[in-house]
PDB file of C-alpha atoms in Angstrom:
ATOM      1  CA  UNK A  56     -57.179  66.469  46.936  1.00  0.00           C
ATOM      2  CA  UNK A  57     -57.238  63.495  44.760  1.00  0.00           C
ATOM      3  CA  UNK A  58     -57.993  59.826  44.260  1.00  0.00           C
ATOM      4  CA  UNK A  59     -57.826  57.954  47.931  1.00  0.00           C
ATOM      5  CA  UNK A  60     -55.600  54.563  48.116  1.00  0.00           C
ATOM      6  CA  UNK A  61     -55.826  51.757  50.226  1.00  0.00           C
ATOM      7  CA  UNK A  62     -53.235  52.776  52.310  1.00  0.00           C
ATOM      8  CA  UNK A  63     -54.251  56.424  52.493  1.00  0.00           C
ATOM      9  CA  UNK A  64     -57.674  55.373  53.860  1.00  0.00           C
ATOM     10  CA  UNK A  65     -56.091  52.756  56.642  1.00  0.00           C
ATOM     11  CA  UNK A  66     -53.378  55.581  57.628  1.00  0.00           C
ATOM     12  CA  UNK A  67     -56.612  57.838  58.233  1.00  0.00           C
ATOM     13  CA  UNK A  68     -58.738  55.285  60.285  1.00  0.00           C
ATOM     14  CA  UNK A  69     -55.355  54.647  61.965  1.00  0.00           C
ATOM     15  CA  UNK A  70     -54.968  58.014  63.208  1.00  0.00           C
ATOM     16  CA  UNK A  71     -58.368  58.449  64.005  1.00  0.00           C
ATOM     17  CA  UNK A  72     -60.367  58.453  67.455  1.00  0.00           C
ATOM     18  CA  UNK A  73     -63.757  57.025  68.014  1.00  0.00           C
ATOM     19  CA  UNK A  74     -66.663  59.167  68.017  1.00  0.00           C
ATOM     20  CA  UNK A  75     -68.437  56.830  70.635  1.00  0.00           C
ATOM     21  CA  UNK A  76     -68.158  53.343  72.435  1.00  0.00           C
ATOM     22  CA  UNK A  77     -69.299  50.869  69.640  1.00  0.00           C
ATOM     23  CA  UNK A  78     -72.865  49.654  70.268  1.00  0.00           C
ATOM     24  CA  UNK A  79     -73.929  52.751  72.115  1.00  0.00           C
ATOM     25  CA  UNK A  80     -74.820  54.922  69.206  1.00  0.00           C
ATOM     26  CA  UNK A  81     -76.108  54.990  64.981  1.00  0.00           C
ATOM     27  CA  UNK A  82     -73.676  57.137  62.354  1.00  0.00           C
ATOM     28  CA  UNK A  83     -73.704  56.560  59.192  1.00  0.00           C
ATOM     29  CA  UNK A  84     -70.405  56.095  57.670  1.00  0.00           C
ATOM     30  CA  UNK A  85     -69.275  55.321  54.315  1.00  0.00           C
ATOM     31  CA  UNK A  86     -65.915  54.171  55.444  1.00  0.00           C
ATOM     32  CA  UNK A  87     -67.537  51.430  57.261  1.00  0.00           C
ATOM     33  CA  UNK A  88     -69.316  49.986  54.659  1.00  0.00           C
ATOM     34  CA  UNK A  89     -65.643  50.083  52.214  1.00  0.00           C
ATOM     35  CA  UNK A  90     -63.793  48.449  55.521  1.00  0.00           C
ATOM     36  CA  UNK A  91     -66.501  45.096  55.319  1.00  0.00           C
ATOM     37  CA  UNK A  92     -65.674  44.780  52.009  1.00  0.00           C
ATOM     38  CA  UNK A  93     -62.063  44.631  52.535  1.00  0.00           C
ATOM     39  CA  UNK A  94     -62.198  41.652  54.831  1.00  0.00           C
ATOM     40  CA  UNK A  95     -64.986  39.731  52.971  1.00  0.00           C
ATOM     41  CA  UNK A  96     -62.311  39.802  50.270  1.00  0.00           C
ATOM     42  CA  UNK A  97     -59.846  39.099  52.942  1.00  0.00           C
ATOM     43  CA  UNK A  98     -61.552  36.279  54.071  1.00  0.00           C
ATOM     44  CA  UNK A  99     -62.779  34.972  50.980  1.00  0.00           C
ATOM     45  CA  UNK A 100     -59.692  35.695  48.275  1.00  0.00           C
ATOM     46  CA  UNK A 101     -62.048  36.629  45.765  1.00  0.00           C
ATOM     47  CA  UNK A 102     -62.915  40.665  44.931  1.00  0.00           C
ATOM     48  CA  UNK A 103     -65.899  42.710  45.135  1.00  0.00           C
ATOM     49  CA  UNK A 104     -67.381  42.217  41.501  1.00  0.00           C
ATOM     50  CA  UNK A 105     -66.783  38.527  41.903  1.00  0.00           C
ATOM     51  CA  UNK A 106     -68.351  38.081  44.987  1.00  0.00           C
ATOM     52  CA  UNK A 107     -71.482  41.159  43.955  1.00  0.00           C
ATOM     53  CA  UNK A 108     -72.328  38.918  40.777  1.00  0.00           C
ATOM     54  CA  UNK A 109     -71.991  34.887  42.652  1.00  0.00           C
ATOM     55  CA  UNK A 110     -73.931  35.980  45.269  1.00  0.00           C
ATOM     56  CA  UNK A 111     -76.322  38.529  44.282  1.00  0.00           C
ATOM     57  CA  UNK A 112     -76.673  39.646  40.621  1.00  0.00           C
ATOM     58  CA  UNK A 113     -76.862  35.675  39.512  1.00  0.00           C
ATOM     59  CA  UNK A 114     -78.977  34.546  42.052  1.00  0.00           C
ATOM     60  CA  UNK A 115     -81.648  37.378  41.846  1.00  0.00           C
ATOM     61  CA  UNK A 116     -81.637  37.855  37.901  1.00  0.00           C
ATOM     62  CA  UNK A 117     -80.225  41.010  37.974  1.00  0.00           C
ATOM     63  CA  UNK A 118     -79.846  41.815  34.245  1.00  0.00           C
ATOM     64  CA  UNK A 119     -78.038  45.168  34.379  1.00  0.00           C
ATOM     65  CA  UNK A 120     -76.179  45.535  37.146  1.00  0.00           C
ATOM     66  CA  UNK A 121     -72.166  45.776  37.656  1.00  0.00           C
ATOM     67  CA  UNK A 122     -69.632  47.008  39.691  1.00  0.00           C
ATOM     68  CA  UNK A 123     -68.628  50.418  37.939  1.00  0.00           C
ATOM     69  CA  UNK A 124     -69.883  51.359  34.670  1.00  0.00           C
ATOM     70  CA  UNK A 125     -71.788  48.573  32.855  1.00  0.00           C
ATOM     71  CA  UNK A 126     -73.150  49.370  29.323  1.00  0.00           C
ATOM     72  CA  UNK A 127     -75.635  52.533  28.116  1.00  0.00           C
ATOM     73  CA  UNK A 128     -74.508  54.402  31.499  1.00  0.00           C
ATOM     74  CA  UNK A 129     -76.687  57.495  31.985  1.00  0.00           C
ATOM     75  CA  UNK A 130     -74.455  60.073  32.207  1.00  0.00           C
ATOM     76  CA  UNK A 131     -74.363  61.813  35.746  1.00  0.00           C
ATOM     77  CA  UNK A 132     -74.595  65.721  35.998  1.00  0.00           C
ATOM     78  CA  UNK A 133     -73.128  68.480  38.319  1.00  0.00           C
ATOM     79  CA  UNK A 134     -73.908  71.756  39.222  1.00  0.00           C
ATOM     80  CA  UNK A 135     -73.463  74.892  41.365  1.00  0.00           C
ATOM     81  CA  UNK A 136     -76.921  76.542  40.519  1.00  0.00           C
ATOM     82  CA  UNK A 137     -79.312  73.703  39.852  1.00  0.00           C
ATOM     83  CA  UNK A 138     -78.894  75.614  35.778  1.00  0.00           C
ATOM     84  CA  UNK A 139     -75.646  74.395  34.792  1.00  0.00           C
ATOM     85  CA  UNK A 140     -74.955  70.949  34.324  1.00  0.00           C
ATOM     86  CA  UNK A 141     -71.341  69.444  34.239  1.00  0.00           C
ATOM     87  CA  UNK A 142     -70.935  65.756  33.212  1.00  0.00           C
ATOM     88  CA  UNK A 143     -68.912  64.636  35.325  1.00  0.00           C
ATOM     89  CA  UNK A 144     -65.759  61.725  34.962  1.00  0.00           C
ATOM     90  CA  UNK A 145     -67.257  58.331  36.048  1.00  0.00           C
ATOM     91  CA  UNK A 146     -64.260  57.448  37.649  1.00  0.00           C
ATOM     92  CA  UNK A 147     -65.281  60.635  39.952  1.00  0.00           C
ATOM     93  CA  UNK A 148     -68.487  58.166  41.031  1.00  0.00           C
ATOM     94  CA  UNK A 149     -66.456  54.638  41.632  1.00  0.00           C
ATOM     95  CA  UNK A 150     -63.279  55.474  43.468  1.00  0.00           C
ATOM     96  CA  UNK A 151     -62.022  52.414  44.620  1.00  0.00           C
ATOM     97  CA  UNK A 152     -61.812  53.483  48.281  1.00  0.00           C
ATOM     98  CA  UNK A 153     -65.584  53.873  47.865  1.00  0.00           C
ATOM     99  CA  UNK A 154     -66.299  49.985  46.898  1.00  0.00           C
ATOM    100  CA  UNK A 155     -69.260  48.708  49.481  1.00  0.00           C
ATOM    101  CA  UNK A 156     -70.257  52.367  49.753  1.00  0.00           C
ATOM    102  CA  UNK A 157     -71.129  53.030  46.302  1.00  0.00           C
ATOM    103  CA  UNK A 158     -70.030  52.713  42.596  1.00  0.00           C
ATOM    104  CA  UNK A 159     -72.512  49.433  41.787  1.00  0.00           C
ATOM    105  CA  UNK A 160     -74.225  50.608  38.528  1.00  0.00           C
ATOM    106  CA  UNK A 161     -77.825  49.587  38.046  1.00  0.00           C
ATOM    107  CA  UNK A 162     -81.160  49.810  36.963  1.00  0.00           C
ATOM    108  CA  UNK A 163     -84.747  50.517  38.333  1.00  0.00           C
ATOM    109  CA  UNK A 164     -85.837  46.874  36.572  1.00  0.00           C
ATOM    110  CA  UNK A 165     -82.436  44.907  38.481  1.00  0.00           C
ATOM    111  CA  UNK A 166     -83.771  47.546  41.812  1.00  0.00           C
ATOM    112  CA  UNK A 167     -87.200  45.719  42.034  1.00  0.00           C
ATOM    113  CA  UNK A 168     -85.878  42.483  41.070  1.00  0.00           C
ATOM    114  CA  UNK A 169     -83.697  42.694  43.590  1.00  0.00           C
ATOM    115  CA  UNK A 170     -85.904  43.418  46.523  1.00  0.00           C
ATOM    116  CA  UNK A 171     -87.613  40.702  45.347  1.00  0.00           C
ATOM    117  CA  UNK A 172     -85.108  38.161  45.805  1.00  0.00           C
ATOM    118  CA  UNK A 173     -84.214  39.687  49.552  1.00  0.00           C
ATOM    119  CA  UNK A 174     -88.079  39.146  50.122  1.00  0.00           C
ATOM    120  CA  UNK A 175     -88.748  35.479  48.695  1.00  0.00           C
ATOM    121  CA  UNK A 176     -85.923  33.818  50.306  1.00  0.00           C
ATOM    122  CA  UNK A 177     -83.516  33.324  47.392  1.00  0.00           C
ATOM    123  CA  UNK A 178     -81.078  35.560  48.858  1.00  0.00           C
ATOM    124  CA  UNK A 179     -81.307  35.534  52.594  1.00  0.00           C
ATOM    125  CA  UNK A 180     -83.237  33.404  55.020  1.00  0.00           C
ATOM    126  CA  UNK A 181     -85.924  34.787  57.042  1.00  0.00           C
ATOM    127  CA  UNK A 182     -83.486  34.477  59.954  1.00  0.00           C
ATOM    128  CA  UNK A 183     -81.075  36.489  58.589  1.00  0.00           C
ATOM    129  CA  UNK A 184     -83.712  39.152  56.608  1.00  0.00           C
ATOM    130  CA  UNK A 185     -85.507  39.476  60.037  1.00  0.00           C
ATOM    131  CA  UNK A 186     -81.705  40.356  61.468  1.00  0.00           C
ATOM    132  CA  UNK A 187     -81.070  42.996  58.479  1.00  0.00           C
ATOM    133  CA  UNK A 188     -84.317  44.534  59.421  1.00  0.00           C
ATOM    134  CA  UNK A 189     -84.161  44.810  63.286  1.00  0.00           C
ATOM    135  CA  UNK A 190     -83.056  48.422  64.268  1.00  0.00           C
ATOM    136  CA  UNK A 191     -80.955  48.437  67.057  1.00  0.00           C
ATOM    137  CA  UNK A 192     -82.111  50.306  70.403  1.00  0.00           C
ATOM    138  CA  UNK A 193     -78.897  53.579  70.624  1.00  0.00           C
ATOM    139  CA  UNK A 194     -79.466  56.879  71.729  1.00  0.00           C
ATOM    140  CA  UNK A 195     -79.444  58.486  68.207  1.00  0.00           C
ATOM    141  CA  UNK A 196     -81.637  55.718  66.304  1.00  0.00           C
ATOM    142  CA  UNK A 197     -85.121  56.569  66.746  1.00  0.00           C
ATOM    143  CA  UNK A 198     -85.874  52.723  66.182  1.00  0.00           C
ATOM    144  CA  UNK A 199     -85.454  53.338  62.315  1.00  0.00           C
ATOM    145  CA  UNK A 200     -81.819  52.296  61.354  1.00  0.00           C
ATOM    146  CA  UNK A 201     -80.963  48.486  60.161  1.00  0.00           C
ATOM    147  CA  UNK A 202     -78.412  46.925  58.486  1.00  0.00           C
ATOM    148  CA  UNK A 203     -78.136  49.292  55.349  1.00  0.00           C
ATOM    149  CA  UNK A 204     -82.201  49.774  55.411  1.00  0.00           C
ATOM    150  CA  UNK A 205     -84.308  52.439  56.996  1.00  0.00           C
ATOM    151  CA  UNK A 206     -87.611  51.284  58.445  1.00  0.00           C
ATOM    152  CA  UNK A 207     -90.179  53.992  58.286  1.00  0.00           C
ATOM    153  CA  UNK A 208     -93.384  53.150  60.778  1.00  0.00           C
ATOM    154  CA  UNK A 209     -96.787  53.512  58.170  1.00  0.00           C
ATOM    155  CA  UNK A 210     -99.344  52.809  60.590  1.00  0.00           C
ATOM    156  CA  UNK A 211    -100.266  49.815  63.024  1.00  0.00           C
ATOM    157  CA  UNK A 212     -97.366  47.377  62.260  1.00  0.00           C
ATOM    158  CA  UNK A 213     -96.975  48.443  59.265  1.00  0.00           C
ATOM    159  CA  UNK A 214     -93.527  49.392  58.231  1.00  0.00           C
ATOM    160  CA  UNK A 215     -91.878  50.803  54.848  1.00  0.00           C
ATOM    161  CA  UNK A 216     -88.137  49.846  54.111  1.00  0.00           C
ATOM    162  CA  UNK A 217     -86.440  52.138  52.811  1.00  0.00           C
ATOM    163  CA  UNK A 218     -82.497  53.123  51.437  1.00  0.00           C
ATOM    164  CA  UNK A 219     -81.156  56.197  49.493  1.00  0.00           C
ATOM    165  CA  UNK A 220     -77.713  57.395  48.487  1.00  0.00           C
ATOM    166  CA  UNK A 221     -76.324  59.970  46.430  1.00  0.00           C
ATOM    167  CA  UNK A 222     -72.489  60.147  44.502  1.00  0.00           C
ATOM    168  CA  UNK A 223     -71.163  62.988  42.343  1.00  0.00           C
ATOM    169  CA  UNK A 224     -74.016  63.040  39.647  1.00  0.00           C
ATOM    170  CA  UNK A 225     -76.279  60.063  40.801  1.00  0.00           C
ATOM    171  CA  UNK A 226     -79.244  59.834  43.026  1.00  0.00           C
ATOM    172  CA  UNK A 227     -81.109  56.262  43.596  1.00  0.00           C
ATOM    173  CA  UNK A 228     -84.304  55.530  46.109  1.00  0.00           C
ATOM    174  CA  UNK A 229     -85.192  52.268  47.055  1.00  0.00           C
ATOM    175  CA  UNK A 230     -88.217  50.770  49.122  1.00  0.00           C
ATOM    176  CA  UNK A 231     -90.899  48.192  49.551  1.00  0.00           C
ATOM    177  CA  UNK A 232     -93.803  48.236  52.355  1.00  0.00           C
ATOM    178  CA  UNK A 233     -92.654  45.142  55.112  1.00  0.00           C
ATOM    179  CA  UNK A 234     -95.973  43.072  55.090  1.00  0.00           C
ATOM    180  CA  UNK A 235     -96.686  43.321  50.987  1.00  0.00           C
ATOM    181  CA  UNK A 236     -93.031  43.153  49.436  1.00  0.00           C
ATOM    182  CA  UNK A 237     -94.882  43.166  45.912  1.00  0.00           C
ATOM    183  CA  UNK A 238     -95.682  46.804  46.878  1.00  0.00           C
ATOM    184  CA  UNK A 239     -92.217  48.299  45.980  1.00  0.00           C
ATOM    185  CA  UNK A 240     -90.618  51.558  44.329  1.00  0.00           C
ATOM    186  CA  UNK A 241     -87.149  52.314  42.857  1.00  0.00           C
ATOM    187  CA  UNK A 242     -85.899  55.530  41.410  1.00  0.00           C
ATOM    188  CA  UNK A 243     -82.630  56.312  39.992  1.00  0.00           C
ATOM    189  CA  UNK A 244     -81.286  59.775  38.701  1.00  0.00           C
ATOM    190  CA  UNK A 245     -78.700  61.188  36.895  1.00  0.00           C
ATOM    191  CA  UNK A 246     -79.270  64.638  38.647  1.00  0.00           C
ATOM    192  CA  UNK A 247     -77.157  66.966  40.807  1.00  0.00           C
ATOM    193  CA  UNK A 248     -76.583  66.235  44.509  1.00  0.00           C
ATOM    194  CA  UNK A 249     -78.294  69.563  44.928  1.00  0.00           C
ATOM    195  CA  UNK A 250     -81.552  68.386  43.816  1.00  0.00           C
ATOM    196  CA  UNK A 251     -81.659  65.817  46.491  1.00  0.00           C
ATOM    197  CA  UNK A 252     -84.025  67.476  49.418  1.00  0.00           C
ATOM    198  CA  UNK A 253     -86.529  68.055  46.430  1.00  0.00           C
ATOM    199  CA  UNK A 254     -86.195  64.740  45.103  1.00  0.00           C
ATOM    200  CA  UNK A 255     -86.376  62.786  48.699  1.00  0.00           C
ATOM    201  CA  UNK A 256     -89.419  64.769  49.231  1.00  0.00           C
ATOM    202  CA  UNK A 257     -90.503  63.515  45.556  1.00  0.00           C
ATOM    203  CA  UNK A 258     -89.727  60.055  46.855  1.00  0.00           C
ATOM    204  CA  UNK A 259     -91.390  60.426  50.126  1.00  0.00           C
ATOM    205  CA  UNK A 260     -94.572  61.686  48.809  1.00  0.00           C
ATOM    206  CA  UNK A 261     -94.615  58.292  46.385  1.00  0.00           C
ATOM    207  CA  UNK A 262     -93.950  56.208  49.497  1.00  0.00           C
ATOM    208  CA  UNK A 263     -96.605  57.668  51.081  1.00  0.00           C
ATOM    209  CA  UNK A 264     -98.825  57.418  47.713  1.00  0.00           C
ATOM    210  CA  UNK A 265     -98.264  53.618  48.257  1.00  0.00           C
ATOM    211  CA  UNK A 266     -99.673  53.901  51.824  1.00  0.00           C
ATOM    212  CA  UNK A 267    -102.782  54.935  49.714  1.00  0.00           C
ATOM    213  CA  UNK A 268    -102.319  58.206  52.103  1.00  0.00           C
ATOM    214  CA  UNK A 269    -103.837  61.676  50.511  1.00  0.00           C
ATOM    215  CA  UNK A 270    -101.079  63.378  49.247  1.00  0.00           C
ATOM    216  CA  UNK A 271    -101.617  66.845  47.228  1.00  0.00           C
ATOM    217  CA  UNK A 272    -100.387  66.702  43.943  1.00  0.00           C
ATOM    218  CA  UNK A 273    -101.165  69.953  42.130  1.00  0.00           C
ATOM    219  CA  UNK A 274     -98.589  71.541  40.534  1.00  0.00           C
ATOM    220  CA  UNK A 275     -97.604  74.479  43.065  1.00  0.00           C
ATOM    221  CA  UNK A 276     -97.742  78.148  41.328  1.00  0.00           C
ATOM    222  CA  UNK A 277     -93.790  78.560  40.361  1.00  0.00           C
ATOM    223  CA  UNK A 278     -92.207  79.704  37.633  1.00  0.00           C
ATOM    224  CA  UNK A 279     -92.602  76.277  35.662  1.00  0.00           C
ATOM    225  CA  UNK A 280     -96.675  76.112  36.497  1.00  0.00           C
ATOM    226  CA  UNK A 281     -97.034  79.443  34.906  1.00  0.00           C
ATOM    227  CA  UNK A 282     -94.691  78.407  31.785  1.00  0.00           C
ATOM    228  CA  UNK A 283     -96.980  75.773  31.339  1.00  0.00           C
ATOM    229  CA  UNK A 284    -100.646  77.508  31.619  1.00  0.00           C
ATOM    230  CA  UNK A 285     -98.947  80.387  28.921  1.00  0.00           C
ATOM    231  CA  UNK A 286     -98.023  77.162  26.418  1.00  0.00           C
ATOM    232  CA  UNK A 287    -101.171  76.059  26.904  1.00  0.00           C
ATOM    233  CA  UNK A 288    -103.843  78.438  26.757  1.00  0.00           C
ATOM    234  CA  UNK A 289    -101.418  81.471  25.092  1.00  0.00           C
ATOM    235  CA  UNK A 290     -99.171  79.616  22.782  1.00  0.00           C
ATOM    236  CA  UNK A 291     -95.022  78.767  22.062  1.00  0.00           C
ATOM    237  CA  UNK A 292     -94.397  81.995  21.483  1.00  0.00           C
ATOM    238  CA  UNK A 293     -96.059  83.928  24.552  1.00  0.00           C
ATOM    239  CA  UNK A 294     -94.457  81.481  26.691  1.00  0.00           C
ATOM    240  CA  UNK A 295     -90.992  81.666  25.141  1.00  0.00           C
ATOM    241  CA  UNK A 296     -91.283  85.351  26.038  1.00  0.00           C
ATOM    242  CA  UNK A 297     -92.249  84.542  29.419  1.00  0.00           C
ATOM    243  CA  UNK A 298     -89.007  82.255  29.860  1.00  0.00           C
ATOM    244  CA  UNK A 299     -87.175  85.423  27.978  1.00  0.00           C
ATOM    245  CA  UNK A 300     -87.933  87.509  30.989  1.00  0.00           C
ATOM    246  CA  UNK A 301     -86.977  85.981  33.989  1.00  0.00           C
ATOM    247  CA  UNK A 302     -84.202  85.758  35.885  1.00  0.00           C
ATOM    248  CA  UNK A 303     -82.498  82.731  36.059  1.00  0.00           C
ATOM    249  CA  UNK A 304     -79.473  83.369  38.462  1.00  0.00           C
ATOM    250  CA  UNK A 305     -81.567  84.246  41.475  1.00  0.00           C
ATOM    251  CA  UNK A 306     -83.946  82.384  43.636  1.00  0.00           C
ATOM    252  CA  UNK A 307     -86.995  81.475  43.364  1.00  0.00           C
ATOM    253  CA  UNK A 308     -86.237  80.250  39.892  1.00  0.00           C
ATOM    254  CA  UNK A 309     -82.866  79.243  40.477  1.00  0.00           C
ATOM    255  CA  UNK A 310     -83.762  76.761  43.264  1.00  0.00           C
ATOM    256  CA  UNK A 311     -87.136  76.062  42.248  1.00  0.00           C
ATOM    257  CA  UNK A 312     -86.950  72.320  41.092  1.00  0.00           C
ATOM    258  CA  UNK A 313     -87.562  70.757  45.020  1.00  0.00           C
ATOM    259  CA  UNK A 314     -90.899  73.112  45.158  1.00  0.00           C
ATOM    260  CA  UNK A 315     -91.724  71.752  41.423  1.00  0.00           C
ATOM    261  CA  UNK A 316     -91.196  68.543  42.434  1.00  0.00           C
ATOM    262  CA  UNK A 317     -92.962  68.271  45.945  1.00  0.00           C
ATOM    263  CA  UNK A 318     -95.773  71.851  45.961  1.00  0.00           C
ATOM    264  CA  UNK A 319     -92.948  73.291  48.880  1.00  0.00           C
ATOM    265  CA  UNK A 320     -89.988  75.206  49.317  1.00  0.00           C
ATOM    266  CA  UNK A 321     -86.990  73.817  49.925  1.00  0.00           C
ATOM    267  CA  UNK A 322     -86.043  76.722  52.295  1.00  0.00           C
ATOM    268  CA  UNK A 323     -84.234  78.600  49.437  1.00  0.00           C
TER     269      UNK A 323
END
């Protein structure tokens, strides 16, 4: 019901049973990621944006990336019907009990330079990068999860690396193909959390555009293909009256920026 403390989130883990026997299974978990940053700063007596910018942003050249809100933040946007957007508070998207699990600010430029400097040794040695990128053998992990990273297989040993998140009113994609780390893609958005299945299609089908794969790009027949042909071959006005005259709080217009995006439905 409100901002999360230190102490609320210790009392919680506290209280809490485990969902498995460590080692046995994969689950994602946000906490997780907040709890190794509390002991790196434990063990190290320096905090998070101190030890982010030493050890990463410096080394790699990152130009534009912080630890909350840097300068010229895109505003992020909410909303309940994909229609509506909300700005929302940035404080909403870097809680401090979130630290390690989000609220690093960035840019598609720092995203690539970044991989870059995983990839040419600057940041990790191939010891430890071949460690980050080793997915452990549970019940639930398919042989995809790492350290942070998915690994997608893209043919005969070849494998695409891949992270996503998602906060209240940010999106970002990440990836690079294993055996030609120039080959690599970053997206950010400032979009609502409901857009995501349509954008991580969007993002798969790039991934796979990479692969040089044969993925079907036409624009699918919805209500922004026909806006389009009307501008086009009719005119501003025609196709203002054609926006005029459709319903906007009921599907398939409501929900239709995933089947925009990717030529499917998103099951709406």
């Amino acid at each position: 019901g409100g901002p999360v403390t230190e102490a609320d989130l210790i009392r919680s883990l506290n209280l809490s049973e485990l969902l498995f026997e460590p080692g046995t299974r994969h689950d994602y978990s946000n906490t997780g990621y907040h709890m190794v940053v509390q002991i790196i700063q434990h063990v190290t007596g320096q905090n998070y944006a101190q030890l982010l910018k030493q050890n990463i942003v410096l080394p790699a050249k990152l130009l534009n990336t912080t630890v909350g809100p840097g300068k010229n933040v895109a505003e992020g946007y909410e909303s309940e019907d994909l229609l509506t957007l909300h700005a929302i508070e940035l404080d909403a998207a870097q809680q401090p009990a979130l630290l390690g699990a989000g609220g690093i600010f960035s840019t598609t430029g720092d995203l690539i330079r970044f991989v870059q400097a995983i990839t040419d040794g600057r940041l990790l040695s191939a010891q430890m990068l071949a460690l980050m990128l080793t997915a452990e053998d549970v019940d639930n992990g398919n042989g995809t999860d790492g350290m942070g990273w998915t690994m997608y297989p893209a043919g005969p040993d070849v494998r695409l690396i891949a992270a996503t998140g998602v906060s209240e009113g940010y999106m970002s994609f990440l990836a690079w193909k294993e055996d030609e780390p120039e080959t690599r893609m970053a997206m950010l958005l400032n979009d609502t959390s409901l857009g995501r299945r349509g954008n991580n299609a969007l993002f798969m089908g790039m991934l796979n555009l990479m692969l040089g794969e044969d993925v079907p790009i036409e624009a699918p027949e919805t209500p922004l293909y026909s806006f389009l042909n009307i501008l086009l071959e009719d005119g501003q006005e025609a196709a203002i009256a054609y926006c005029e005259g459709l319903d906007w709080s009921h599907p398939p217009v409501a929900n239709a920026a995933a089947s925009q995006a990717t030529g499917r439905p998103n099951g709406g």
